[in-house]
Coordinates of C-alpha atoms in Angstrom, one line a residue:
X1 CA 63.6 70.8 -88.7
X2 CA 62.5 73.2 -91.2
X3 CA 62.3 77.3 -91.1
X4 CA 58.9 76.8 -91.8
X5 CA 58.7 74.1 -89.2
X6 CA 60.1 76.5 -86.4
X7 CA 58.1 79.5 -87.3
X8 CA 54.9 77.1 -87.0
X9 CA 56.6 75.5 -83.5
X10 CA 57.4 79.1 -82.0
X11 CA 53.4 80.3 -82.1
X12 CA 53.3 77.5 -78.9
X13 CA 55.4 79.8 -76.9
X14 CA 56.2 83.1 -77.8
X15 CA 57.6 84.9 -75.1
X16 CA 59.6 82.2 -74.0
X17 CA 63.1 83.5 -73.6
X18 CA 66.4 83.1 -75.5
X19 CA 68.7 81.5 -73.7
X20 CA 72.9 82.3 -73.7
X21 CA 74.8 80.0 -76.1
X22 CA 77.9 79.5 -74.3
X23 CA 79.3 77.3 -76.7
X24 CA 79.3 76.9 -80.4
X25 CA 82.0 75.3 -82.1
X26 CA 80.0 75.2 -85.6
X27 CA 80.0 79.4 -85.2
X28 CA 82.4 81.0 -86.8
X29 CA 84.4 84.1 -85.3
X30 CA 85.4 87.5 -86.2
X31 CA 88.0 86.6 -88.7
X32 CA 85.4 84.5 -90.3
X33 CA 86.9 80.9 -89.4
X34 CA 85.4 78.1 -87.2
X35 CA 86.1 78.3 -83.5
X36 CA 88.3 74.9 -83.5
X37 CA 91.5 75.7 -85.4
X38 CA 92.1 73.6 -88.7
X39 CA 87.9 73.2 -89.1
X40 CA 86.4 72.0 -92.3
X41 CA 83.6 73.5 -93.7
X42 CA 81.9 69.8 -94.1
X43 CA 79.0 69.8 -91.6
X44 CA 79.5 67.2 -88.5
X45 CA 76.7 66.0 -86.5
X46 CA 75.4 68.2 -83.6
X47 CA 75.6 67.4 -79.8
X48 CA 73.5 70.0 -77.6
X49 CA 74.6 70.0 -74.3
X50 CA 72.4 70.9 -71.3
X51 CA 73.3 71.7 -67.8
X52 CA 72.3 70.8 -64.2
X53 CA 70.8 73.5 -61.4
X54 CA 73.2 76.2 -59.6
X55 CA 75.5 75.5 -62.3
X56 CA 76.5 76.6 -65.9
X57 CA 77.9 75.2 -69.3
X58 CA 81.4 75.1 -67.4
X59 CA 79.9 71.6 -66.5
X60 CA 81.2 70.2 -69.7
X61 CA 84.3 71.9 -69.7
X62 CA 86.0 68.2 -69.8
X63 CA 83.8 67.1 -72.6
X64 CA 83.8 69.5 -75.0
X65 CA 87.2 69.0 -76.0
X66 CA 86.6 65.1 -76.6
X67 CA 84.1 65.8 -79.3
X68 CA 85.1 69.0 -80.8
X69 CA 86.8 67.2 -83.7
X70 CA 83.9 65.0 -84.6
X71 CA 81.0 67.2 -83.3
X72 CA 80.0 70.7 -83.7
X73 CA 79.0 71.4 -80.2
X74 CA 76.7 73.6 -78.4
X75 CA 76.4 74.4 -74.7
X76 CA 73.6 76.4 -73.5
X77 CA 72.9 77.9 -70.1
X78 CA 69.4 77.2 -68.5
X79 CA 67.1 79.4 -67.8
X80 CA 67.9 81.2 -64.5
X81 CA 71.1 80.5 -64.8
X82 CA 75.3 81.0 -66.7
X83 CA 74.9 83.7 -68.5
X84 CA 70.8 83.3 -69.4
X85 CA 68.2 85.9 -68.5
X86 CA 66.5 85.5 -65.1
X87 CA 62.7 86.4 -65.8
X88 CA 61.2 88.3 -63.2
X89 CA 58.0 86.4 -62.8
X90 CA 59.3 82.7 -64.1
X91 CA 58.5 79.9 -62.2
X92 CA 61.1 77.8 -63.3
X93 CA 59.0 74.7 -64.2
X94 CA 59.7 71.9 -66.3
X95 CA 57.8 73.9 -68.9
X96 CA 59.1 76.7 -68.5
X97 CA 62.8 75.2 -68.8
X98 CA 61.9 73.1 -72.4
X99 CA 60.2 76.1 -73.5
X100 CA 63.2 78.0 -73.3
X101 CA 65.8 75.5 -74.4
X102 CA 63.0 75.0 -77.5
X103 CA 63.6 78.6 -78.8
X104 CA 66.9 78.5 -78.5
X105 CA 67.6 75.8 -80.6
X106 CA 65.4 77.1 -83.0
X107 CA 67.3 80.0 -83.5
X108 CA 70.3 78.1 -84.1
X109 CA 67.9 76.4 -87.4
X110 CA 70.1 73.1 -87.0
X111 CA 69.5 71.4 -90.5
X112 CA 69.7 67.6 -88.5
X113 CA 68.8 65.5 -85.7
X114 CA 71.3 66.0 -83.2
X115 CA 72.4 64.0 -79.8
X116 CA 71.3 66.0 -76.6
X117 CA 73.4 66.0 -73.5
X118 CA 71.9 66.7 -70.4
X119 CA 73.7 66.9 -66.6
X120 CA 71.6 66.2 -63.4
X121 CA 68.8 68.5 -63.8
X122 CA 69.3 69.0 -67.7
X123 CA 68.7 64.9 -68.0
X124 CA 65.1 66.0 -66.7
X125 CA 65.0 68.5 -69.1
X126 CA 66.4 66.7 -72.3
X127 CA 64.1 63.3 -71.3
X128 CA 60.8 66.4 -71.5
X129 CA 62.5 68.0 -75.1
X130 CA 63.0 64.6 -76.5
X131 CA 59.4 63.5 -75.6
X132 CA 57.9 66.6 -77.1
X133 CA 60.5 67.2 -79.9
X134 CA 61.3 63.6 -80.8
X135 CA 62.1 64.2 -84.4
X136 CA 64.6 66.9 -83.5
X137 CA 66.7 64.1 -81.5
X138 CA 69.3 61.6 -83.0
X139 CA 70.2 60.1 -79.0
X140 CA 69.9 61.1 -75.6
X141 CA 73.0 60.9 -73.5
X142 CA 72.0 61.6 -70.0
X143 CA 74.8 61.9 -67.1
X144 CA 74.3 61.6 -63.5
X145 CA 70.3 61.8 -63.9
X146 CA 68.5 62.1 -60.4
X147 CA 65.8 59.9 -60.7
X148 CA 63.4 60.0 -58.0
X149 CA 59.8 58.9 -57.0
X150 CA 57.8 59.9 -54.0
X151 CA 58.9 57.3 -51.2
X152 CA 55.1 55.7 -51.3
X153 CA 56.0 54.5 -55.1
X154 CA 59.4 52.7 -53.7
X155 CA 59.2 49.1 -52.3
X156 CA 63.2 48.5 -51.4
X157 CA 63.2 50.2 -47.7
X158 CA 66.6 51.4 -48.1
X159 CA 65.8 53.2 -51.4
X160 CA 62.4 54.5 -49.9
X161 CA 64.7 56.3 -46.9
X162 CA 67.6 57.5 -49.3
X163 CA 64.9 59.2 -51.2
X164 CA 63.3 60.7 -48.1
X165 CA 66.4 61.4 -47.0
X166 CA 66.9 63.7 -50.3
X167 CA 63.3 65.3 -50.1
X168 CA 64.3 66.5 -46.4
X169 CA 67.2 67.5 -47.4
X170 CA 66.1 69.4 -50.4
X171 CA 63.5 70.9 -47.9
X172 CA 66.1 72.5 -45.9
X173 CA 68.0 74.0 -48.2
X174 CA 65.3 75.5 -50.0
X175 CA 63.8 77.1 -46.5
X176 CA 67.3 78.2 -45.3
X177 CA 68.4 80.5 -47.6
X178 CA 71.7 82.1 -45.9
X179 CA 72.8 78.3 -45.1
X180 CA 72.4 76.7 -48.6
X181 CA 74.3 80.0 -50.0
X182 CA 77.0 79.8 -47.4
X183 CA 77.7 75.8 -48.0
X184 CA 77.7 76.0 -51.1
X185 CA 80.2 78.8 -51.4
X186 CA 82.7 76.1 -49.6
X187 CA 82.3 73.4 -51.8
X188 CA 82.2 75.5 -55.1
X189 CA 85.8 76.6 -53.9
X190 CA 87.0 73.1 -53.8
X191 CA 86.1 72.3 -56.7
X192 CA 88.6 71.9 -60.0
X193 CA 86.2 74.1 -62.3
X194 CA 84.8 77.7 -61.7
X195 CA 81.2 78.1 -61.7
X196 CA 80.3 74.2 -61.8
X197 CA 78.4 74.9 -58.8
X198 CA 76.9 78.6 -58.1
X199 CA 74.8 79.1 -55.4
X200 CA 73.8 83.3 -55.0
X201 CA 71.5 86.1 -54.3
X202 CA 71.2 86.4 -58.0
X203 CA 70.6 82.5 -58.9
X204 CA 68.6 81.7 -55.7
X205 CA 65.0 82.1 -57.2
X206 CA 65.6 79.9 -60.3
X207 CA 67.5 77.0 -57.8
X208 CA 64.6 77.2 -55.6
X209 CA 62.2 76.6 -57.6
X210 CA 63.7 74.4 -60.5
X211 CA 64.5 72.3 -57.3
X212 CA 60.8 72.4 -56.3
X213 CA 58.9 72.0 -59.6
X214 CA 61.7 70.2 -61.5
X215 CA 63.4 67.9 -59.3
X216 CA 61.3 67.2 -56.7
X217 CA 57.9 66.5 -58.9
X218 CA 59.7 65.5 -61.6
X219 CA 58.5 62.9 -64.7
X220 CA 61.7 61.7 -66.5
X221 CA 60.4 57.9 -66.1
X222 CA 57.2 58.6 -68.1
X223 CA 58.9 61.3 -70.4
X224 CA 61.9 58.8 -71.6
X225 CA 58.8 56.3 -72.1
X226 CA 57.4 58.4 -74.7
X227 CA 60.9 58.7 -76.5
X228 CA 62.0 56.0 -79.0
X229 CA 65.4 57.1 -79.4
X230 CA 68.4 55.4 -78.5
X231 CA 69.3 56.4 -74.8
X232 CA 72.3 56.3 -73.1
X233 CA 72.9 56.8 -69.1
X234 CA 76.7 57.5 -67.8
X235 CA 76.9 58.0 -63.5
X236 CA 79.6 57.9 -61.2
X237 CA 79.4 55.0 -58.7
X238 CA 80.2 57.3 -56.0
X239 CA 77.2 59.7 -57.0
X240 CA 76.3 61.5 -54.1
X241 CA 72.7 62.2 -55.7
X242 CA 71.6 59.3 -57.1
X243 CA 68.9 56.5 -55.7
X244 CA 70.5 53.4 -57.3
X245 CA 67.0 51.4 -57.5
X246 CA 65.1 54.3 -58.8
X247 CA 67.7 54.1 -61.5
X248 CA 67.1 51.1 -62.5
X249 CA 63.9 51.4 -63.5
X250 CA 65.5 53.6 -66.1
X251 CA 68.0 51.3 -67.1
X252 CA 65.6 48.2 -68.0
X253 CA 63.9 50.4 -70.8
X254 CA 64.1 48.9 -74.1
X255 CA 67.2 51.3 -76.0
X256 CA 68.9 52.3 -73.2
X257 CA 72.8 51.4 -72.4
X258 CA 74.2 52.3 -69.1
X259 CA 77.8 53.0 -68.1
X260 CA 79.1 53.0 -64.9
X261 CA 82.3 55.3 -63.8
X262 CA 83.9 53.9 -61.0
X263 CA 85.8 56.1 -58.4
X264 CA 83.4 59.1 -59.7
X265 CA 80.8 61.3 -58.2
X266 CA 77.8 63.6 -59.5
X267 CA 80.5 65.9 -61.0
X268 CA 82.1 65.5 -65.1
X269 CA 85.6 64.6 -63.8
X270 CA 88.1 64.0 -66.3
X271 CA 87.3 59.9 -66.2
X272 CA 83.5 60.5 -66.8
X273 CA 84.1 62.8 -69.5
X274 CA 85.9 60.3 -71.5
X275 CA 83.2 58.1 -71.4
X276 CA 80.4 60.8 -71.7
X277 CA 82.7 61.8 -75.3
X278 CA 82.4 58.1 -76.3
X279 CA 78.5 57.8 -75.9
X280 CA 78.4 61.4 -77.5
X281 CA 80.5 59.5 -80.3
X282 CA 79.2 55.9 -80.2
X283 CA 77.0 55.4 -83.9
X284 CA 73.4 55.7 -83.0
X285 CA 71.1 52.6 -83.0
X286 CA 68.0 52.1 -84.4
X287 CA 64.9 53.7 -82.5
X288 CA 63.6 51.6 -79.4
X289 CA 60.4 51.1 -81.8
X290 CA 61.7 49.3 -84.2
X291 CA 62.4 45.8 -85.5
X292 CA 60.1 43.2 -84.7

């Protein structure tokens, strides 16, 4: 993770955007101390945190506290989203997303490997930056990830009509524009933390699409195949978005620990952020490839 090294990386894609930092507790402030009060200057280990679609770095509102003390800890809008820059003529693919995320941390020039967080849509994301960035990555730590195949790759009928279930439903709110905006609206107001879920006029071309060309033809099982990092998956039992047997294809990879929330859903609640902090936290094992 050189200068040199970044410099050399950034000729792939120059003009992909910078995204907003929304966090950095490793950056100091205007009276020239660290963010979190009492901080040494000794460097701690990095966690990037990435988050899922119609939603913003508030997502780890819960978790962010939990590591502070051990972790400097960055939080970074996607692409389209927060407090990033919505290109006029982006697409919003996987790509596209990894590119973006790829500059950013280069700007930060992070001296170390460093664990990457991703929610929902940002597991997709991380399992693409860890396959194409390996040596950049100390651990994955991927919450609530929707893993999903195209029903004709599912055996288990009741798997192969939950995930139909999803691409119908994910049809519907991408062709019904005033609807999707309108529901979501509700829930977002019911929710304990403000702009966890944002749905609008200004966000609607990046959800669309990162839906489409993300979520919906997505490659997170072949992408975490190429990674030999130590990964670990946290999901709420009750998870609203998740195929349990697509999942578990996941979950038999050599390297990767799962951890089940009980009484949780797709959102970080206070419970799933305590145990999203310790996987943050937990020492990193050796890489999958090793040993004999």
């Amino acid at each position: 993770m050189s200068r040199l090294g970044d410099a050399i990386e950034g000729l792939r894609d120059p003009h992909a955007p910078l995204l907003h930092v929304a966090a950095d507790t490793g950056q100091p402030d205007a009276g020239g101390s660290a963010h979190r009060p009492g901080a040494s200057a000794a460097k701690k280990p990095v966690a990037v945190m990435i988050h899922g679609i119609a939603s913003s770095s508030a997502t780890f509102v819960y978790v962010m506290p939990l590591v502070e003390a051990t972790h400097r800890v960055i939080a970074i809008d996607l692409l389209g989203f927060g407090g990033s820059p919505v290109p006029e003529h982006a697409e919003y693919t996987l790509e596209e997303h990894v590119a973006a995320i790829a500059r950013t941390i280069r700007s930060l020039h992070l001296d170390e490997p460093f664990v990457l967080v991703g929610h929902s849509l940002g597991c997709l994301i991380a399992a693409r930056y860890a396959a194409t960035h390996e040596s950049h990555v100390s651990k994955l730590v991927l919450v609530a990830p929707p893993v999903y195949l195209t029903p004709q790759e599912i055996a288990d009928p009741r798997s192969r009509l939950r995930m139909q279930g999803y691409l119908q439903a994910y049809q519907y709110f991408r062709e019904n524009k005033d609807f999707t905006i309108a529901r979501a609206a509700v829930v977002s107001r019911m929710l304990p933390v403000a702009h966890v879920m944002e749905i609008t006029e200004q966000n609607w071309v990046p959800f669309v699409k990162s839906m489409q060309h993300c979520i919906e033809q997505q490659t997170v099982i072949s992408d975490l195949a190429r990674v030999d990092r130590p990964v670990e998956v946290v999901y709420g039992r009750f998870d609203e978005f998740l195929v349990p047997g697509n999942l578990t294809i996941i979950e038999k990879m050599r390297g990767v620990t799962t951890h089940v929330v009980n009484a949780s859903d797709h959102m970080i609640r206070k419970p799933m952020a305590r145990v999203v902090a310790k996987a943050i936290e937990s020492p990193s094992a050796e890489p999958r490839g090793s040993g004999g």
